[in-house]
Amino acid sequence: MDLMQGAIAVENVHSEVTVVSAKDCKVLVVDDNMVNRRVARLRLQAYGLEVEEADSGKAAIELVRGKRYDIIFMDHLMPEMDGIEAAQIIRKDCGENGRLPIMIALTANATEDVRESFLANGFQDFIAKPLETEPLRETLHRWIRGEMAPADSRPVEFQDILIAGIDMDEALAHGSDNIEEYRELLQLYYLDGKRKPALLRAFWEKGDHKGYGIEVHGLKSASAGIGAMKISESAKEHEMAVYRGDEAFVDSHISQLLADYEEQVEHIRIFLEKGRTCMDVQEKKQEMGRADLLREIRDALDSLEHFRAKECARKIEDILQYRLDPDTERKLGKIQEQLKLYEDDAAEQMLRDLTKQIETEG
Amino acid sequence: MEKKLKILAVDDNVISLAAIEQELKGEYEVIALNSGLRALQYLKQERPALILMDIQMTLKDGIETLREIRDREECKDIPVIMLTSLRTKDTVLESSKLGIVDYVVKPFNKQDLLERVNRVLKPDKRRE
């Protein structure tokens, strides 16, 4: 395989670039974070490239001594040995064999001033992590000559979603093809996940095995629906254990299941937090008089009593555009949450209680 | 403009209900309820064109609810599609004795669900 080489002066990396042919191109990804490594590997493999991983600078140096890599993506900040030090050692080692790999720094901080320091320290290029579609495509085309495999055929926004424990291919297989809808499902999974672990434990501890079985059955499906396959598999094991009467299995595994479930919910929460756009702090229009408020709330309740939950939710949303007393606002917020979770009975009761409260406050 | 047909979806699982709503709301009006009890209350007031119901729910489960539906004059002839997991094969048989038009295995594929619903409610419409 052809590897054109120019002398690469550390100070002048814009000329004499090493360009690699797509065929047989070997890539090494170095990052101490397993999730980042996985993302990088999957994205690069989508281009038909051969990818290997190393979890530290030291590990990378060892690998490079034994094998030739054409491109090395290296996280510049790692515990023990950082990327820059590792890069310099690798350049020295490979320089002796006359086979310099292209070194690309992975950085969470891709500003201009950082760029200069990378280029001065043995890297030919840098890219922000986690790797995203466009930047990666540009970078690869910059250094690799020839046809690469077509990239990912998944819808563009889905390619950038990365949540620990979630397999996006599975989520897509269940029919999610719209990013807005998928986020809605994630939000529901999160809201539901705030209360379900306690519920599961309660069922089991009071001996309601049937109830527990039904709940884990639901957890299995729900998790698969959003691509949380590990939880789905675990839930399935519990479901089967209940089915065959294997109480001992559940006794010894329930804590692990609930811990994993809570962790998954937390990962989702973090993901949703990041995606939240800054809401404009709207100037609330005006106060709403007590009589009007009462009328609006009764109206919302009426919709709900007639099974028009979405209409009720909209009416509550409208009420919340007005300046309200904090307690009322909080309660309406809770009612909205119940409606989102399809807990219409609970929402109805809360609306009734709120109505009564406002009536008697007169 | 033609008014959308009403579909009653009954499932005590939030994600399931949300997925059903997302997929069907384009072509249909979906009433999503999270219990058999509430579904029966609804059926006293309204008449949907189709009922989509999960077989296994806590409190009042799908079979019991279906039985009650079949007992009532005003809703006993509404077509029902059951949502089920593979293992509840016996209950699928039981529910088909109560008359269902189809069943969907969970976790379900959304497009597949829409196709089955269309088959019942829009048999003349050919999906491109």
Coordinates of C-alpha atoms in Angstrom, one line a residue:
Chain A
M1 CA 0.0 0.0 0.0
D2 CA 1.2 3.4 -0.9
L3 CA 2.1 5.8 1.7
M4 CA 3.5 9.0 0.3
Q5 CA 5.6 10.7 2.8
G6 CA 7.1 14.1 2.9
A7 CA 9.5 15.2 5.6
I8 CA 7.3 16.7 8.2
A9 CA 8.8 19.6 9.9
V10 CA 7.1 20.1 13.2
E11 CA 6.8 23.8 12.7
N12 CA 5.5 23.7 9.2
V13 CA 2.8 21.1 8.9
H14 CA 0.7 22.7 6.2
S15 CA 3.0 21.5 3.4
E16 CA 4.3 18.0 2.8
V17 CA 1.3 16.3 4.1
T18 CA 1.1 12.6 4.4
V19 CA -1.9 11.3 2.6
V20 CA -3.2 7.9 2.9
S21 CA -5.1 5.7 0.6
A22 CA -8.5 4.5 1.7
K23 CA -7.8 0.9 0.9
D24 CA -6.3 -0.9 3.8
C25 CA -6.2 2.3 5.9
K26 CA -5.6 1.4 9.5
V27 CA -6.8 3.7 12.2
L28 CA -6.1 3.7 15.9
V29 CA -8.4 5.5 18.4
V30 CA -6.9 6.4 21.7
D31 CA -9.1 7.7 24.5
D32 CA -9.5 6.6 28.1
N33 CA -13.3 6.9 27.9
M34 CA -15.0 3.8 26.7
V35 CA -18.0 5.5 25.3
N36 CA -16.0 8.0 23.3
R37 CA -13.9 5.2 21.9
R38 CA -17.0 3.3 20.9
V39 CA -18.5 6.3 19.1
A40 CA -15.3 7.0 17.3
R41 CA -14.9 3.4 16.3
L42 CA -18.4 3.0 15.0
R43 CA -18.3 6.3 13.0
L44 CA -15.0 5.4 11.5
Q45 CA -16.1 1.8 10.7
A46 CA -19.0 3.3 8.8
Y47 CA -16.5 4.6 6.3
G48 CA -15.1 1.1 5.8
L49 CA -12.0 1.8 7.7
E50 CA -10.2 -0.8 9.9
V51 CA -10.3 0.6 13.5
E52 CA -8.5 -0.5 16.6
E53 CA -8.7 1.0 20.1
A54 CA -6.3 1.9 22.9
D55 CA -7.4 3.2 26.3
S56 CA -4.2 5.1 27.2
G57 CA -1.1 6.8 25.8
K58 CA 1.0 3.9 27.1
A59 CA -1.2 1.3 25.4
A60 CA -1.1 3.2 22.2
I61 CA 2.7 3.4 22.2
E62 CA 2.9 -0.4 22.7
L63 CA 0.5 -1.0 19.8
V64 CA 2.3 1.3 17.5
R65 CA 5.6 -0.4 18.1
G66 CA 4.1 -3.7 16.9
K67 CA 2.0 -2.5 14.0
R68 CA 1.7 0.3 11.5
Y69 CA -1.2 2.6 11.7
D70 CA -2.0 5.2 9.1
I71 CA -4.1 7.5 11.2
I72 CA -4.2 7.9 15.0
F73 CA -7.0 9.8 16.7
M74 CA -5.7 10.7 20.1
D75 CA -7.5 12.3 23.1
H76 CA -5.1 15.0 24.2
L77 CA -6.2 14.9 27.9
M78 CA -5.8 11.5 29.5
P79 CA -4.8 10.4 33.0
E80 CA -1.1 9.3 33.4
M81 CA 0.3 10.1 30.0
D82 CA -1.4 12.8 28.1
G83 CA -1.9 12.8 24.3
I84 CA 0.8 15.3 23.5
E85 CA 3.5 13.3 25.3
A86 CA 2.3 10.1 23.7
A87 CA 2.2 11.8 20.3
Q88 CA 5.8 12.9 20.6
I89 CA 7.0 9.4 21.7
I90 CA 5.1 7.8 18.8
R91 CA 6.6 10.3 16.3
K92 CA 10.0 9.5 17.6
D93 CA 9.4 5.7 17.4
C94 CA 7.8 5.8 14.0
G95 CA 10.2 8.3 12.7
E96 CA 12.9 5.8 13.1
N97 CA 11.0 3.3 10.9
G98 CA 10.2 6.1 8.5
R99 CA 6.5 5.5 8.7
L100 CA 4.8 8.4 10.4
P101 CA 1.1 8.0 11.0
I102 CA -1.1 11.0 10.7
M103 CA -1.9 12.2 14.2
I104 CA -5.2 13.8 14.9
A105 CA -6.0 15.3 18.3
L106 CA -9.4 14.6 19.9
T107 CA -10.3 17.5 21.9
A108 CA -13.3 18.8 23.9
N109 CA -11.9 22.2 23.3
A110 CA -11.5 23.1 19.7
T111 CA -10.7 26.7 19.7
E112 CA -8.1 28.5 17.6
D113 CA -5.4 29.0 20.3
V114 CA -5.6 25.4 21.2
R115 CA -5.1 24.5 17.6
E116 CA -1.7 26.1 17.4
S117 CA -0.5 24.2 20.4
F118 CA -1.6 20.9 18.9
L119 CA 0.1 21.6 15.6
A120 CA 3.2 22.6 17.4
N121 CA 3.2 19.3 19.3
G122 CA 3.2 16.7 16.8
F123 CA -0.4 16.6 15.6
Q124 CA -1.3 17.3 12.0
D125 CA -4.9 18.0 12.7
F126 CA -7.5 18.1 15.4
I127 CA -11.2 17.4 15.8
A128 CA -13.8 18.0 18.4
K129 CA -15.1 15.1 20.4
P130 CA -17.5 13.3 20.5
L131 CA -17.0 12.9 16.8
E132 CA -19.8 14.4 14.7
T133 CA -20.8 13.7 11.2
E134 CA -19.7 16.7 9.2
P135 CA -16.5 17.5 11.0
L136 CA -15.4 13.8 10.7
R137 CA -16.3 13.7 7.0
E138 CA -14.3 16.8 6.3
T139 CA -11.3 15.5 8.3
L140 CA -11.3 12.1 6.6
H141 CA -11.5 13.6 3.2
R142 CA -8.6 15.9 4.0
W143 CA -6.3 13.0 4.8
I144 CA -7.6 10.0 2.9
R145 CA -7.4 9.7 -0.8
G146 CA -9.8 7.4 -2.7
E147 CA -13.2 5.9 -2.3
M148 CA -14.4 5.3 1.2
A149 CA -17.5 3.3 2.1
P150 CA -20.7 5.4 2.1
A151 CA -21.3 6.8 5.5
D152 CA -24.1 5.9 7.9
S153 CA -27.5 5.7 6.3
R154 CA -29.3 6.6 9.5
P155 CA -31.1 9.9 9.6
V156 CA -28.6 12.6 10.3
E157 CA -29.7 13.7 13.7
F158 CA -29.8 10.2 15.0
Q159 CA -26.2 9.7 14.2
D160 CA -25.2 12.3 16.8
I161 CA -27.2 10.8 19.6
L162 CA -25.1 9.1 22.1
I163 CA -26.5 7.9 25.4
A164 CA -24.8 5.2 27.5
G165 CA -26.9 2.0 27.5
I166 CA -28.8 3.0 24.4
D167 CA -28.5 1.3 21.0
M168 CA -29.7 3.8 18.4
D169 CA -30.0 1.1 15.8
E170 CA -32.6 -0.7 18.0
A171 CA -34.5 2.5 18.6
L172 CA -34.7 3.1 14.9
A173 CA -35.8 -0.5 14.3
H174 CA -38.7 0.1 16.6
G175 CA -39.9 2.8 14.3
S176 CA -38.4 6.0 15.6
D177 CA -37.6 8.0 12.6
N178 CA -38.3 11.5 13.9
I179 CA -36.0 13.1 16.3
E180 CA -38.7 15.1 18.0
E181 CA -40.8 12.0 18.7
Y182 CA -37.8 10.1 19.9
R183 CA -37.0 12.9 22.4
E184 CA -40.6 12.7 23.6
L185 CA -40.3 9.0 24.3
L186 CA -37.0 9.6 26.1
Q187 CA -38.7 12.3 28.3
L188 CA -41.5 9.9 29.1
Y189 CA -39.1 7.1 29.9
Y190 CA -37.3 9.5 32.3
L191 CA -40.5 10.8 34.0
D192 CA -41.8 7.2 34.3
G193 CA -38.4 6.1 35.5
K194 CA -38.5 8.5 38.5
R195 CA -41.2 6.5 40.1
K196 CA -41.0 3.0 38.7
P197 CA -38.0 1.6 40.6
A198 CA -39.7 2.2 43.9
L199 CA -42.9 0.7 42.6
L200 CA -41.1 -2.4 41.4
R201 CA -39.5 -2.9 44.8
A202 CA -42.7 -2.3 46.6
F203 CA -44.5 -5.0 44.5
W204 CA -41.8 -7.5 45.1
E205 CA -41.3 -6.8 48.8
K206 CA -45.0 -7.2 49.6
G207 CA -45.1 -10.5 47.7
D208 CA -47.1 -9.3 44.7
H209 CA -45.2 -11.4 42.2
K210 CA -47.8 -11.1 39.5
G211 CA -47.7 -7.3 39.8
Y212 CA -44.0 -7.4 39.7
G213 CA -44.1 -9.6 36.7
I214 CA -46.4 -7.3 34.8
E215 CA -44.2 -4.3 35.7
V216 CA -41.0 -5.9 34.5
H217 CA -42.8 -7.0 31.4
G218 CA -43.7 -3.3 30.8
L219 CA -40.1 -2.3 31.5
K220 CA -38.8 -4.8 29.0
S221 CA -41.0 -3.3 26.2
A222 CA -40.5 0.3 27.1
S223 CA -36.8 -0.1 27.3
A224 CA -36.6 -1.9 23.9
G225 CA -38.8 0.9 22.5
I226 CA -36.1 3.5 23.1
G227 CA -33.2 1.2 22.4
A228 CA -32.1 0.6 26.0
M229 CA -31.3 -3.0 25.3
K230 CA -29.4 -3.9 28.4
I231 CA -32.2 -3.0 30.7
S232 CA -34.7 -4.7 28.3
E233 CA -32.7 -7.9 28.5
S234 CA -32.4 -7.8 32.3
A235 CA -36.1 -7.0 32.6
K236 CA -36.8 -10.0 30.4
E237 CA -34.8 -12.3 32.7
H238 CA -36.8 -11.1 35.6
E239 CA -40.0 -11.6 33.7
M240 CA -39.1 -15.2 32.9
A241 CA -38.0 -15.8 36.4
V242 CA -41.4 -14.7 37.7
Y243 CA -43.0 -16.8 35.1
R244 CA -41.3 -20.0 36.2
G245 CA -41.6 -19.2 39.9
D246 CA -37.9 -18.6 40.4
E247 CA -38.2 -16.2 43.4
A248 CA -34.6 -16.8 44.4
F249 CA -33.4 -15.3 41.1
V250 CA -35.4 -12.1 41.6
D251 CA -34.4 -11.9 45.2
S252 CA -30.7 -11.9 44.3
H253 CA -30.9 -9.8 41.2
I254 CA -33.6 -7.1 41.9
S255 CA -31.1 -4.6 43.4
Q256 CA -28.9 -4.8 40.4
L257 CA -31.9 -4.4 38.0
L258 CA -33.1 -1.3 39.9
A259 CA -29.6 0.2 40.1
D260 CA -29.1 -0.3 36.4
Y261 CA -32.5 1.1 35.7
E262 CA -31.9 4.2 37.8
E263 CA -28.5 4.7 36.1
Q264 CA -30.1 4.5 32.7
V265 CA -32.7 7.0 33.6
E266 CA -29.9 9.3 34.9
H267 CA -28.0 9.0 31.6
I268 CA -31.2 10.0 29.8
R269 CA -31.7 12.9 32.1
I270 CA -28.2 14.2 31.4
F271 CA -28.8 13.9 27.7
L272 CA -32.1 15.7 27.8
E273 CA -30.6 18.5 29.9
K274 CA -28.0 19.1 27.3
G275 CA -30.5 19.3 24.6
R276 CA -32.7 21.8 26.4
T277 CA -32.7 25.1 24.6
C278 CA -32.6 28.2 26.7
M279 CA -36.2 29.3 27.1
D280 CA -36.6 33.0 26.8
V281 CA -37.7 34.4 30.1
Q282 CA -40.9 35.6 28.9
E283 CA -42.5 38.6 30.5
K284 CA -45.6 37.0 31.9
K285 CA -48.5 38.9 30.5
Q286 CA -50.6 39.8 33.4
E287 CA -52.2 38.6 36.5
M288 CA -55.3 36.5 36.2
G289 CA -58.2 37.4 38.5
R290 CA -59.5 34.7 40.8
A291 CA -62.8 34.4 39.1
D292 CA -61.1 34.0 35.7
L293 CA -58.6 31.5 37.1
L294 CA -61.5 29.4 38.5
R295 CA -63.3 29.5 35.3
E296 CA -60.3 28.4 33.3
I297 CA -59.4 25.6 35.6
R298 CA -63.0 24.3 35.7
D299 CA -62.9 24.4 31.9
A300 CA -59.7 22.3 31.8
L301 CA -61.3 19.9 34.3
D302 CA -64.3 19.6 32.1
S303 CA -62.2 18.7 29.1
L304 CA -60.5 16.0 31.1
E305 CA -63.8 14.6 32.4
H306 CA -64.8 14.2 28.8
F307 CA -61.7 12.3 28.0
R308 CA -60.1 15.1 26.1
A309 CA -56.8 15.0 27.9
K310 CA -54.8 16.9 25.2
E311 CA -57.3 19.7 25.2
C312 CA -57.0 19.9 29.0
A313 CA -53.2 20.0 28.7
R314 CA -53.4 22.9 26.2
K315 CA -55.7 24.8 28.5
I316 CA -53.4 24.4 31.4
E317 CA -50.5 25.5 29.2
D318 CA -52.5 28.7 28.4
I319 CA -53.2 29.3 32.1
L320 CA -49.5 29.0 32.9
Q321 CA -48.8 32.0 30.5
Y322 CA -50.4 34.2 33.2
R323 CA -48.7 35.4 36.3
L324 CA -50.0 33.1 39.1
D325 CA -49.2 32.5 42.7
P326 CA -46.3 30.1 43.1
D327 CA -48.3 27.4 44.8
T328 CA -50.9 27.3 42.0
E329 CA -48.2 27.4 39.4
R330 CA -46.4 24.5 41.0
K331 CA -49.6 22.4 41.3
L332 CA -50.5 23.1 37.6
G333 CA -47.0 22.0 36.7
K334 CA -47.5 18.7 38.6
I335 CA -50.9 18.2 36.8
Q336 CA -49.2 18.7 33.5
E337 CA -46.6 16.1 34.4
Q338 CA -49.4 13.6 35.3
L339 CA -51.1 14.3 32.0
K340 CA -47.8 13.6 30.1
L341 CA -47.7 10.3 31.9
Y342 CA -51.3 9.5 30.9
E343 CA -52.2 9.5 34.5
D344 CA -55.6 11.1 33.7
D345 CA -57.3 9.9 36.9
A346 CA -54.6 11.5 39.1
A347 CA -54.6 14.7 37.1
E348 CA -58.4 14.9 37.4
Q349 CA -58.3 14.5 41.1
M350 CA -55.5 17.1 41.4
L351 CA -57.6 19.5 39.3
R352 CA -60.6 19.0 41.5
D353 CA -58.6 19.6 44.6
L354 CA -57.1 22.7 43.2
T355 CA -60.5 24.0 42.2
K356 CA -61.8 23.4 45.7
Q357 CA -58.8 25.1 47.1
I358 CA -59.3 28.2 45.1
E359 CA -63.0 28.2 45.7
T360 CA -62.5 28.2 49.5
E361 CA -59.7 30.7 49.4
G362 CA -62.2 33.3 48.5
Chain B
M1 CA -63.0 17.8 5.3
E2 CA -63.4 14.3 6.6
K3 CA -63.3 14.0 10.3
K4 CA -60.7 11.6 11.6
L5 CA -61.7 8.2 12.9
K6 CA -61.4 7.7 16.6
I7 CA -59.1 5.0 18.0
L8 CA -59.1 4.1 21.7
A9 CA -55.7 3.0 22.8
V10 CA -55.4 1.3 26.2
D11 CA -52.1 0.4 27.8
D12 CA -50.7 1.0 31.3
N13 CA -47.3 1.5 29.8
V14 CA -46.4 5.1 29.1
I15 CA -43.9 4.5 26.4
S16 CA -46.3 2.2 24.6
L17 CA -49.1 4.7 24.7
A18 CA -46.8 7.5 23.5
A19 CA -45.5 5.4 20.6
I20 CA -49.0 4.5 19.6
E21 CA -50.1 8.1 19.7
Q22 CA -47.1 9.3 17.7
E23 CA -47.6 6.8 15.0
L24 CA -51.4 7.0 14.6
K25 CA -52.2 10.7 15.3
G26 CA -51.4 11.7 11.8
E27 CA -54.3 9.8 10.3
Y28 CA -56.5 9.2 13.3
E29 CA -57.8 10.8 16.5
V30 CA -56.2 8.9 19.3
I31 CA -57.7 8.7 22.8
A32 CA -54.9 7.2 24.9
L33 CA -56.0 5.9 28.3
N34 CA -53.8 4.1 30.8
S35 CA -56.3 1.7 32.4
G36 CA -59.1 -0.7 31.5
L37 CA -61.3 0.9 34.1
R38 CA -60.9 4.3 32.4
A39 CA -61.4 2.8 29.0
L40 CA -64.8 1.3 30.2
Q41 CA -65.8 4.7 31.5
Y42 CA -64.9 6.3 28.2
L43 CA -66.9 3.7 26.3
K44 CA -70.0 4.7 28.2
Q45 CA -69.8 8.2 26.6
E46 CA -68.1 7.6 23.2
R47 CA -67.9 5.2 20.4
P48 CA -64.5 4.8 18.8
A49 CA -64.0 3.1 15.4
L50 CA -61.3 0.7 16.9
I51 CA -59.9 -0.4 20.2
L52 CA -56.2 -1.1 20.6
M53 CA -55.6 -2.8 23.9
D54 CA -52.7 -4.3 25.9
I55 CA -53.5 -7.7 27.2
Q56 CA -51.5 -7.5 30.4
M57 CA -52.2 -4.6 32.6
T58 CA -52.2 -4.2 36.3
L59 CA -55.5 -3.6 38.1
K60 CA -58.0 -4.5 35.4
D61 CA -56.3 -6.5 32.7
G62 CA -57.0 -6.6 29.0
I63 CA -59.0 -9.8 28.9
E64 CA -61.3 -8.8 31.7
T65 CA -61.8 -5.4 30.0
L66 CA -62.5 -7.1 26.7
R67 CA -65.0 -9.4 28.3
E68 CA -66.9 -6.5 29.7
I69 CA -66.8 -4.7 26.4
R70 CA -68.3 -7.7 24.7
D71 CA -71.0 -7.7 27.3
R72 CA -72.2 -4.2 26.5
E73 CA -74.7 -3.4 23.8
E74 CA -73.2 -0.1 22.9
C75 CA -69.6 -1.2 22.2
K76 CA -69.6 -5.0 21.8
D77 CA -69.2 -4.8 18.0
I78 CA -66.3 -2.4 17.9
P79 CA -63.3 -4.1 16.4
V80 CA -60.4 -4.8 18.8
I81 CA -56.7 -5.3 18.2
M82 CA -54.8 -6.7 21.2
L83 CA -51.3 -5.9 22.0
T84 CA -49.5 -8.9 23.5
S85 CA -46.1 -10.4 24.2
L86 CA -45.3 -13.8 22.7
R87 CA -45.6 -15.6 26.0
T88 CA -49.2 -14.8 26.6
K89 CA -50.2 -17.1 23.8
D90 CA -52.9 -18.6 25.9
T91 CA -54.4 -15.3 26.5
V92 CA -54.3 -14.5 22.8
L93 CA -56.4 -17.6 22.3
E94 CA -58.7 -16.6 25.0
S95 CA -59.1 -13.1 23.6
S96 CA -59.8 -14.4 20.1
K97 CA -62.6 -16.4 21.6
L98 CA -63.9 -13.0 22.6
G99 CA -63.5 -11.8 19.1
I100 CA -60.5 -9.8 18.1
V101 CA -59.6 -8.8 14.6
D102 CA -55.8 -8.9 15.0
Y103 CA -53.0 -8.9 17.5
V104 CA -49.7 -7.1 17.6
V105 CA -46.7 -8.4 19.5
K106 CA -44.8 -6.1 21.8
P107 CA -42.3 -4.5 21.6
F108 CA -44.0 -3.5 18.3
N109 CA -42.7 -1.7 15.2
K110 CA -44.6 1.5 14.8
Q111 CA -45.1 1.3 11.1
D112 CA -46.3 -2.3 11.4
L113 CA -48.9 -1.1 13.9
L114 CA -50.2 1.6 11.6
E115 CA -50.5 -0.9 8.7
R116 CA -52.6 -3.3 10.8
V117 CA -54.8 -0.4 11.9
N118 CA -55.3 0.8 8.4
R119 CA -56.1 -2.8 7.3
V120 CA -59.1 -2.7 9.6
L121 CA -60.2 0.9 9.2
K122 CA -59.2 1.7 5.7
P123 CA -59.3 -1.5 3.8
D124 CA -59.6 0.2 0.4
K125 CA -56.6 2.4 1.0
R126 CA -53.5 0.9 -0.5
R127 CA -50.3 1.9 1.4
E128 CA -47.7 3.2 -1.1

